[in-house]
Coordinates of C-alpha atoms in Angstrom, one line a residue:
M349 CA 6.4 91.6 65.2
R350 CA 6.7 89.6 62.0
F351 CA 5.6 92.9 60.2
F352 CA 8.3 94.8 62.1
L353 CA 11.0 92.6 61.0
F354 CA 10.2 92.9 57.4
A355 CA 10.0 96.6 57.6
S356 CA 13.2 96.8 59.3
G357 CA 14.8 95.2 56.3
V358 CA 13.3 98.0 54.2
L359 CA 14.7 100.7 56.3
A360 CA 18.3 99.0 56.1
T361 CA 18.3 100.2 52.4
R362 CA 18.7 103.9 53.2
P363 CA 22.0 105.8 53.6
F364 CA 24.0 104.3 56.3
L365 CA 26.5 105.7 58.7
N366 CA 29.1 103.2 60.5
E367 CA 29.6 105.8 62.9
P368 CA 27.5 108.8 64.1
D369 CA 28.7 112.1 63.2
T370 CA 29.5 113.3 66.6
G371 CA 32.3 115.7 65.7
I372 CA 35.2 113.3 65.6
D373 CA 36.3 114.1 62.0
D374 CA 36.5 117.8 63.0
V375 CA 38.6 117.1 66.1
L376 CA 40.6 114.2 65.1
G377 CA 40.5 114.2 61.4
D378 CA 44.0 115.3 60.8
T379 CA 45.4 112.1 62.6
P380 CA 47.9 110.5 60.2
Q381 CA 47.1 107.2 58.4
G382 CA 48.5 104.4 60.3
S383 CA 48.6 106.4 63.5
L384 CA 46.2 106.2 66.5
P385 CA 44.9 109.6 68.1
A386 CA 45.6 109.8 71.8
L387 CA 43.5 107.3 74.0
D388 CA 42.1 110.0 76.1
Q389 CA 40.6 111.7 73.0
L390 CA 38.1 108.7 72.5
V391 CA 34.8 109.4 74.2
G392 CA 32.7 106.3 73.3
L393 CA 32.7 102.8 71.5
P394 CA 32.2 104.0 68.1
D395 CA 35.5 106.0 68.3
Y396 CA 37.5 102.9 68.5
D397 CA 36.1 101.9 65.1
W398 CA 36.9 105.2 63.6
A399 CA 40.6 105.1 64.9
A400 CA 41.1 101.3 64.2
R401 CA 39.9 102.1 60.3
R402 CA 42.7 104.7 60.2
Y403 CA 45.3 102.7 61.9
M404 CA 45.1 99.2 60.9
N405 CA 45.8 97.9 57.3
A406 CA 42.7 97.4 55.2
S407 CA 42.5 93.7 55.1
S408 CA 42.8 93.3 59.0
Y409 CA 40.2 96.1 59.6
T410 CA 38.0 94.4 56.9
Y411 CA 38.2 91.0 58.9
Y412 CA 36.6 92.6 62.0
R413 CA 34.2 94.9 60.2
N414 CA 32.7 92.7 57.6
G415 CA 29.2 91.5 57.3
A416 CA 27.4 89.1 55.1
A417 CA 26.2 89.8 51.5
G418 CA 24.8 93.3 51.3
E419 CA 25.5 93.6 55.2
W420 CA 21.7 94.7 55.8
S421 CA 21.9 92.6 58.9
Y422 CA 25.1 94.3 60.1
R423 CA 23.3 97.6 59.6
N424 CA 19.9 96.6 61.2
N425 CA 21.9 95.3 64.3
L426 CA 23.4 98.9 64.7
E427 CA 20.2 100.7 63.8
A428 CA 17.5 98.6 65.6
Y429 CA 18.2 100.0 68.9
G430 CA 17.4 103.7 67.5
R431 CA 14.0 102.4 66.4
F432 CA 12.6 101.8 70.0
R433 CA 12.2 104.6 72.5
F434 CA 12.6 104.8 76.1
R435 CA 9.8 105.7 78.8
P436 CA 11.8 107.7 81.3
R437 CA 10.7 108.2 85.0
V438 CA 11.5 111.3 86.8
M439 CA 11.7 112.4 90.4
V440 CA 13.6 109.2 91.4
D441 CA 16.6 108.9 93.6
V442 CA 19.3 107.7 91.1
T443 CA 22.5 108.5 93.2
Q444 CA 23.5 105.0 94.0
I445 CA 22.9 103.5 90.5
E446 CA 26.6 103.0 89.9
S447 CA 26.5 100.4 92.9
T448 CA 23.8 98.3 91.3
L449 CA 25.5 97.5 87.8
S450 CA 26.7 93.9 89.0
T451 CA 25.3 90.7 87.7
S452 CA 25.7 87.1 87.7
I453 CA 26.2 84.9 84.6
L454 CA 25.9 81.2 85.2
G455 CA 26.3 81.8 89.2
Y456 CA 29.5 83.8 88.5
N457 CA 29.4 87.4 89.8
F458 CA 30.8 90.3 87.6
S459 CA 30.9 94.0 88.0
A460 CA 28.6 94.9 85.1
P461 CA 25.9 93.1 82.9
F462 CA 28.1 93.0 79.8
Y463 CA 30.9 90.8 78.6
I464 CA 33.6 90.6 75.8
S465 CA 32.1 88.4 73.2
P466 CA 34.2 85.7 71.3
C467 CA 35.9 87.2 68.4
A468 CA 38.5 85.6 66.3
R469 CA 42.2 86.8 65.5
A470 CA 42.7 89.6 68.1
G471 CA 46.4 89.5 66.9
L472 CA 45.4 91.5 63.8
A473 CA 44.9 94.4 66.0
H474 CA 47.9 94.1 68.5
P475 CA 50.9 91.7 69.1
E476 CA 49.7 90.8 72.4
A477 CA 46.4 89.7 70.9
E478 CA 43.9 88.0 73.4
R479 CA 46.1 88.6 76.5
N480 CA 45.1 92.2 76.3
L481 CA 41.4 91.2 76.7
V482 CA 42.1 88.6 79.3
K483 CA 43.9 91.2 81.4
A484 CA 41.6 94.1 80.8
A485 CA 38.5 91.9 81.6
Y486 CA 40.2 90.8 84.9
Q487 CA 41.0 94.4 85.9
E488 CA 37.4 95.5 85.3
D489 CA 35.8 92.3 86.7
I490 CA 33.7 91.3 83.5
L491 CA 33.6 88.1 81.6
Y492 CA 35.6 87.3 78.6
I493 CA 34.9 84.5 76.2
P494 CA 37.9 83.7 74.0
S495 CA 37.1 82.3 70.4
L496 CA 38.4 79.0 69.4
F497 CA 39.8 80.8 66.3
A498 CA 41.9 83.3 68.6
S499 CA 45.3 84.3 67.6
L500 CA 46.9 82.5 70.6
T501 CA 46.3 79.0 71.7
M502 CA 44.2 78.2 74.6
D503 CA 47.0 77.4 76.6
Q504 CA 48.5 81.0 75.9
I505 CA 45.2 82.6 76.7
A506 CA 44.8 80.6 80.0
A507 CA 48.6 81.5 80.9
A508 CA 47.4 85.3 80.7
K509 CA 45.0 85.0 83.7
P510 CA 46.4 85.9 87.0
S511 CA 48.1 83.1 89.1
N512 CA 45.6 83.5 92.0
G513 CA 43.1 81.4 89.9
S514 CA 40.3 84.1 90.5
Q515 CA 39.4 85.0 86.9
V516 CA 36.4 83.5 85.1
L517 CA 36.7 82.5 81.5
F518 CA 34.2 80.6 79.3
Q519 CA 35.5 79.1 76.1
Q520 CA 33.8 79.3 72.6
V521 CA 33.9 76.3 70.4
Y522 CA 33.0 75.4 67.0
L523 CA 32.3 71.6 66.4
D524 CA 31.9 69.0 63.8
S525 CA 31.2 65.2 63.9
N526 CA 34.6 64.2 65.1
D527 CA 33.5 63.0 68.6
T528 CA 37.2 62.3 69.7
A529 CA 38.5 65.6 68.8
T530 CA 35.6 67.2 70.6
K531 CA 36.1 65.3 73.8
E532 CA 39.6 66.4 73.7
L533 CA 38.7 70.1 73.1
F534 CA 36.3 69.8 76.2
D535 CA 38.8 68.2 78.5
Q536 CA 41.4 70.8 77.4
A537 CA 39.0 73.6 78.2
K538 CA 38.1 72.2 81.5
E539 CA 41.9 71.5 82.5
L540 CA 42.8 75.2 81.5
G541 CA 40.0 76.4 84.0
S542 CA 37.2 77.4 81.5
K543 CA 33.9 77.4 83.6
A544 CA 31.7 77.0 80.7
L545 CA 31.6 76.1 76.9
V546 CA 29.8 78.5 74.5
F547 CA 28.8 76.3 71.4
T548 CA 28.2 78.7 68.4
V549 CA 25.4 77.2 66.4
D550 CA 24.6 79.9 63.9
A551 CA 27.6 79.1 61.5
A552 CA 26.5 75.8 60.1
A553 CA 28.0 77.0 56.9
G554 CA 30.4 79.5 55.8
G555 CA 29.0 83.0 55.4
N556 CA 28.8 84.8 52.0
R557 CA 31.0 87.6 53.1
Q558 CA 31.7 89.8 49.9
R559 CA 33.6 92.4 51.7
A560 CA 35.8 89.9 53.2
E561 CA 36.4 88.0 50.0
R562 CA 37.8 91.2 48.3
Y563 CA 40.7 91.0 50.7
N564 CA 40.9 87.3 51.0
M565 CA 39.8 87.6 54.8
G566 CA 36.7 85.1 54.5
S567 CA 35.2 83.1 57.3
A568 CA 37.6 80.6 59.5
N569 CA 34.7 78.3 59.4
T570 CA 33.9 77.3 55.8
D571 CA 32.3 73.7 55.9
Y572 CA 28.8 72.5 56.2
T573 CA 28.5 71.5 59.8
F574 CA 26.5 68.8 61.6
I575 CA 24.4 70.6 64.2
T576 CA 21.2 69.0 65.6
W577 CA 19.4 69.0 68.9
D578 CA 20.2 65.3 69.4
Y579 CA 23.8 66.1 68.8
Y580 CA 23.6 68.9 71.5
K581 CA 22.3 66.2 73.9
K582 CA 25.3 64.0 73.1
L583 CA 27.7 66.7 73.8
Q584 CA 26.1 67.1 77.2
T585 CA 27.3 63.8 77.9
M586 CA 31.0 64.5 77.0
T587 CA 31.6 67.1 79.6
S588 CA 30.5 68.3 83.1
L589 CA 30.9 71.7 82.0
P590 CA 27.8 73.7 81.1
I591 CA 27.3 74.2 77.4
V592 CA 25.7 77.6 76.4
I593 CA 24.2 77.8 73.0
K594 CA 25.2 80.8 71.0
G595 CA 23.2 81.9 67.9
I596 CA 19.6 81.5 68.8
S597 CA 17.5 83.8 66.7
S598 CA 13.8 82.7 67.4
V599 CA 11.6 82.1 70.2
E600 CA 11.0 78.5 69.0
D601 CA 14.7 77.7 69.5
V602 CA 14.6 79.1 73.1
R603 CA 11.9 76.8 73.8
L604 CA 13.8 73.8 72.5
A605 CA 16.9 75.0 74.5
V606 CA 14.8 74.9 77.5
Q607 CA 13.4 71.5 76.7
H608 CA 17.1 70.2 76.1
K609 CA 18.1 71.7 79.5
A610 CA 20.6 74.1 78.1
P611 CA 21.8 76.3 81.1
A612 CA 21.7 79.5 78.9
V613 CA 21.5 81.0 75.3
I614 CA 22.7 83.9 73.5
L615 CA 20.6 85.7 70.8
S616 CA 22.8 86.5 68.2
N617 CA 23.2 86.7 64.3
H618 CA 27.0 86.3 64.4
G619 CA 27.4 90.1 64.1
G620 CA 25.5 90.0 60.9
R621 CA 28.1 88.1 59.3
N622 CA 26.7 84.7 58.3
L623 CA 23.1 85.0 57.3
D624 CA 22.0 88.5 55.7
S625 CA 18.3 89.5 56.6
S626 CA 18.5 87.6 60.0
P627 CA 17.2 89.7 62.8
S628 CA 19.0 91.7 65.3
P629 CA 19.2 90.5 68.9
L630 CA 17.0 93.3 70.1
E631 CA 14.3 92.0 67.7
I632 CA 14.6 88.4 68.8
A633 CA 14.4 89.5 72.4
L634 CA 11.3 91.3 71.7
E635 CA 9.8 88.5 70.0
I636 CA 10.4 86.4 73.2
Y637 CA 9.0 89.0 75.5
Q638 CA 5.7 89.3 73.2
E639 CA 5.3 85.5 72.6
A640 CA 6.9 83.7 75.5
P641 CA 8.0 86.1 78.3
E642 CA 8.1 83.1 80.6
L643 CA 11.3 82.0 79.0
F644 CA 13.3 84.8 80.6
H645 CA 12.6 83.1 83.9
Q646 CA 13.3 79.4 82.6
I647 CA 16.7 79.9 81.3
E648 CA 19.6 82.6 81.1
I649 CA 19.3 84.7 78.3
Y650 CA 22.2 86.8 77.0
A651 CA 22.4 88.7 73.6
D652 CA 25.1 90.2 71.4
G653 CA 25.2 92.3 68.2
G654 CA 25.3 95.9 67.4
V655 CA 25.7 97.4 71.1
R656 CA 27.5 100.6 71.0
Y657 CA 26.1 102.6 73.8
G658 CA 24.9 102.1 77.3
A659 CA 21.3 102.9 76.0
D660 CA 21.5 99.8 73.8
V661 CA 22.4 97.6 76.8
L662 CA 19.5 99.0 78.7
K663 CA 17.0 98.4 76.2
L664 CA 18.1 94.7 76.1
L665 CA 18.1 94.4 79.9
A666 CA 14.7 95.9 80.1
L667 CA 13.1 93.0 77.9
G668 CA 14.6 90.7 80.1
V669 CA 18.2 89.7 78.9
R670 CA 20.7 89.0 81.7
A671 CA 23.8 90.0 80.2
V672 CA 24.9 91.6 76.7
G673 CA 28.0 90.7 74.8
I674 CA 30.0 93.1 72.9
G675 CA 32.6 92.1 70.3
R676 CA 33.8 94.5 67.5
P677 CA 34.3 97.6 69.8
F678 CA 36.7 95.7 72.1
M679 CA 38.6 94.2 69.2
F680 CA 39.1 97.8 67.9
A681 CA 39.9 99.1 71.2
N682 CA 42.5 96.5 71.4
T683 CA 44.7 98.5 68.9
Y684 CA 45.5 100.5 72.0
G685 CA 46.5 97.3 74.1
V686 CA 45.1 96.6 77.6
K687 CA 44.7 100.3 78.2
G688 CA 42.3 100.7 75.4
V689 CA 40.1 97.7 76.2
Q690 CA 40.1 98.9 79.9
K691 CA 38.9 102.3 79.1
A692 CA 36.3 101.0 76.6
I693 CA 34.9 98.8 79.3
Q694 CA 35.0 101.8 81.9
Q695 CA 33.3 103.9 79.3
L696 CA 30.5 101.6 78.8
K697 CA 29.9 101.1 82.5
R698 CA 29.7 105.0 82.8
E699 CA 27.3 105.1 80.0
I700 CA 25.1 102.3 81.6
A701 CA 24.9 104.1 84.8
V702 CA 24.5 107.6 83.5
D703 CA 21.7 106.4 81.0
G704 CA 20.1 104.5 83.6
G705 CA 19.9 107.4 85.9
N706 CA 18.4 109.7 83.2
L707 CA 15.9 106.7 82.6
G708 CA 14.8 107.0 86.2
L709 CA 16.3 103.8 87.7
G710 CA 17.7 104.0 91.1
D711 CA 18.6 100.3 90.9
L712 CA 19.6 98.8 87.5
K713 CA 18.4 95.5 88.6
K714 CA 14.6 96.7 88.6
I715 CA 14.7 97.7 85.0
N716 CA 11.7 96.2 83.2
P717 CA 9.7 96.3 80.0
S718 CA 7.8 99.3 81.1
Y719 CA 10.9 101.6 80.6
V720 CA 10.8 101.0 76.8
S721 CA 8.2 101.6 74.2
L722 CA 7.6 98.3 72.5
T723 CA 6.4 100.0 69.3
E724 CA 9.1 100.7 66.4
S725 CA 9.4 104.4 65.7
F726 CA 9.9 104.2 61.9
G727 CA 9.2 107.8 61.2
D728 CA 12.0 109.1 63.2
C729 CA 14.5 106.7 62.4
A730 CA 15.9 108.4 59.3
D731 CA 16.3 111.7 60.9
D732 CA 18.1 110.1 63.9
T733 CA 20.6 108.3 61.8
G734 CA 21.2 110.5 58.9

């Protein structure tokens, strides 16, 4: 596995396409700059990136799109999924697979095994900002995790939930050594109805985001931050809410999370935005499966980064990941408001079901590592991605 991570970095130096060539330029290429094509003309998650790049001003788009340094990790997040092949089964009754997409996250039930990841500044895409994400998540019955650096305040985001109190939100947090402010933040999140806290730990320092710096759109968190396992133990005494750890990139740290009684971890490299050459979530999940597969049964493991297709979700689920986070595509879909985010969610649900059916799964919950080849296909990668 260590060799594969090195080889993956080498592959990232080849020409890269941010979106695949699926004919969108041929059909929608005459869309005027600053305008959006009709929503019903977008057929998959990469299309929202294409549309947003033409609609948003350059600095706002760059804030969502940028990665760290040379953006090798950003590229690798997208490309890693294509280096692993499926092992499909045939002659299986798959007619009921759409009814098997539901999952539970920390004991809360949702309609699909994916969620909206915490992303800052939704207001750059739409005036209603995070309200659209809250409403779309509710309509589609999936989890949304607002960012602490949202365009709206925590109170405003909570106010967008339905009055019946049925919607489950988690709250993402960045923390420092100010225990008084931390306790106040935890209490506020609980009072507003958040069911869990998601502590981002892979941003201990500001990222070297060269693309973003050109537009003066750097990281919202720029200080060196005090984050240790002893500090996490102290945090657990400051709230009754479960504290999920986001930003795990190695099997060693998953083991430590189990030792420190974390309820769940998120495998993530911050969308390739903080430390370039950090591994993709798929590579991290594969490392866990190869070196300590029992961890998938000892703690809930989620993952986010580079997911653009139902097939990407399936590969993570096959290795043992419980739920998959998607960030940028939903931020780009937010240029269309609630309807855009909702349609993107529906499209991903459909892709998971269709791809799962073609993989030979009658029940998504029965997916396992035997459905994925665990050897990377380096020779075919360049042909597949251009």
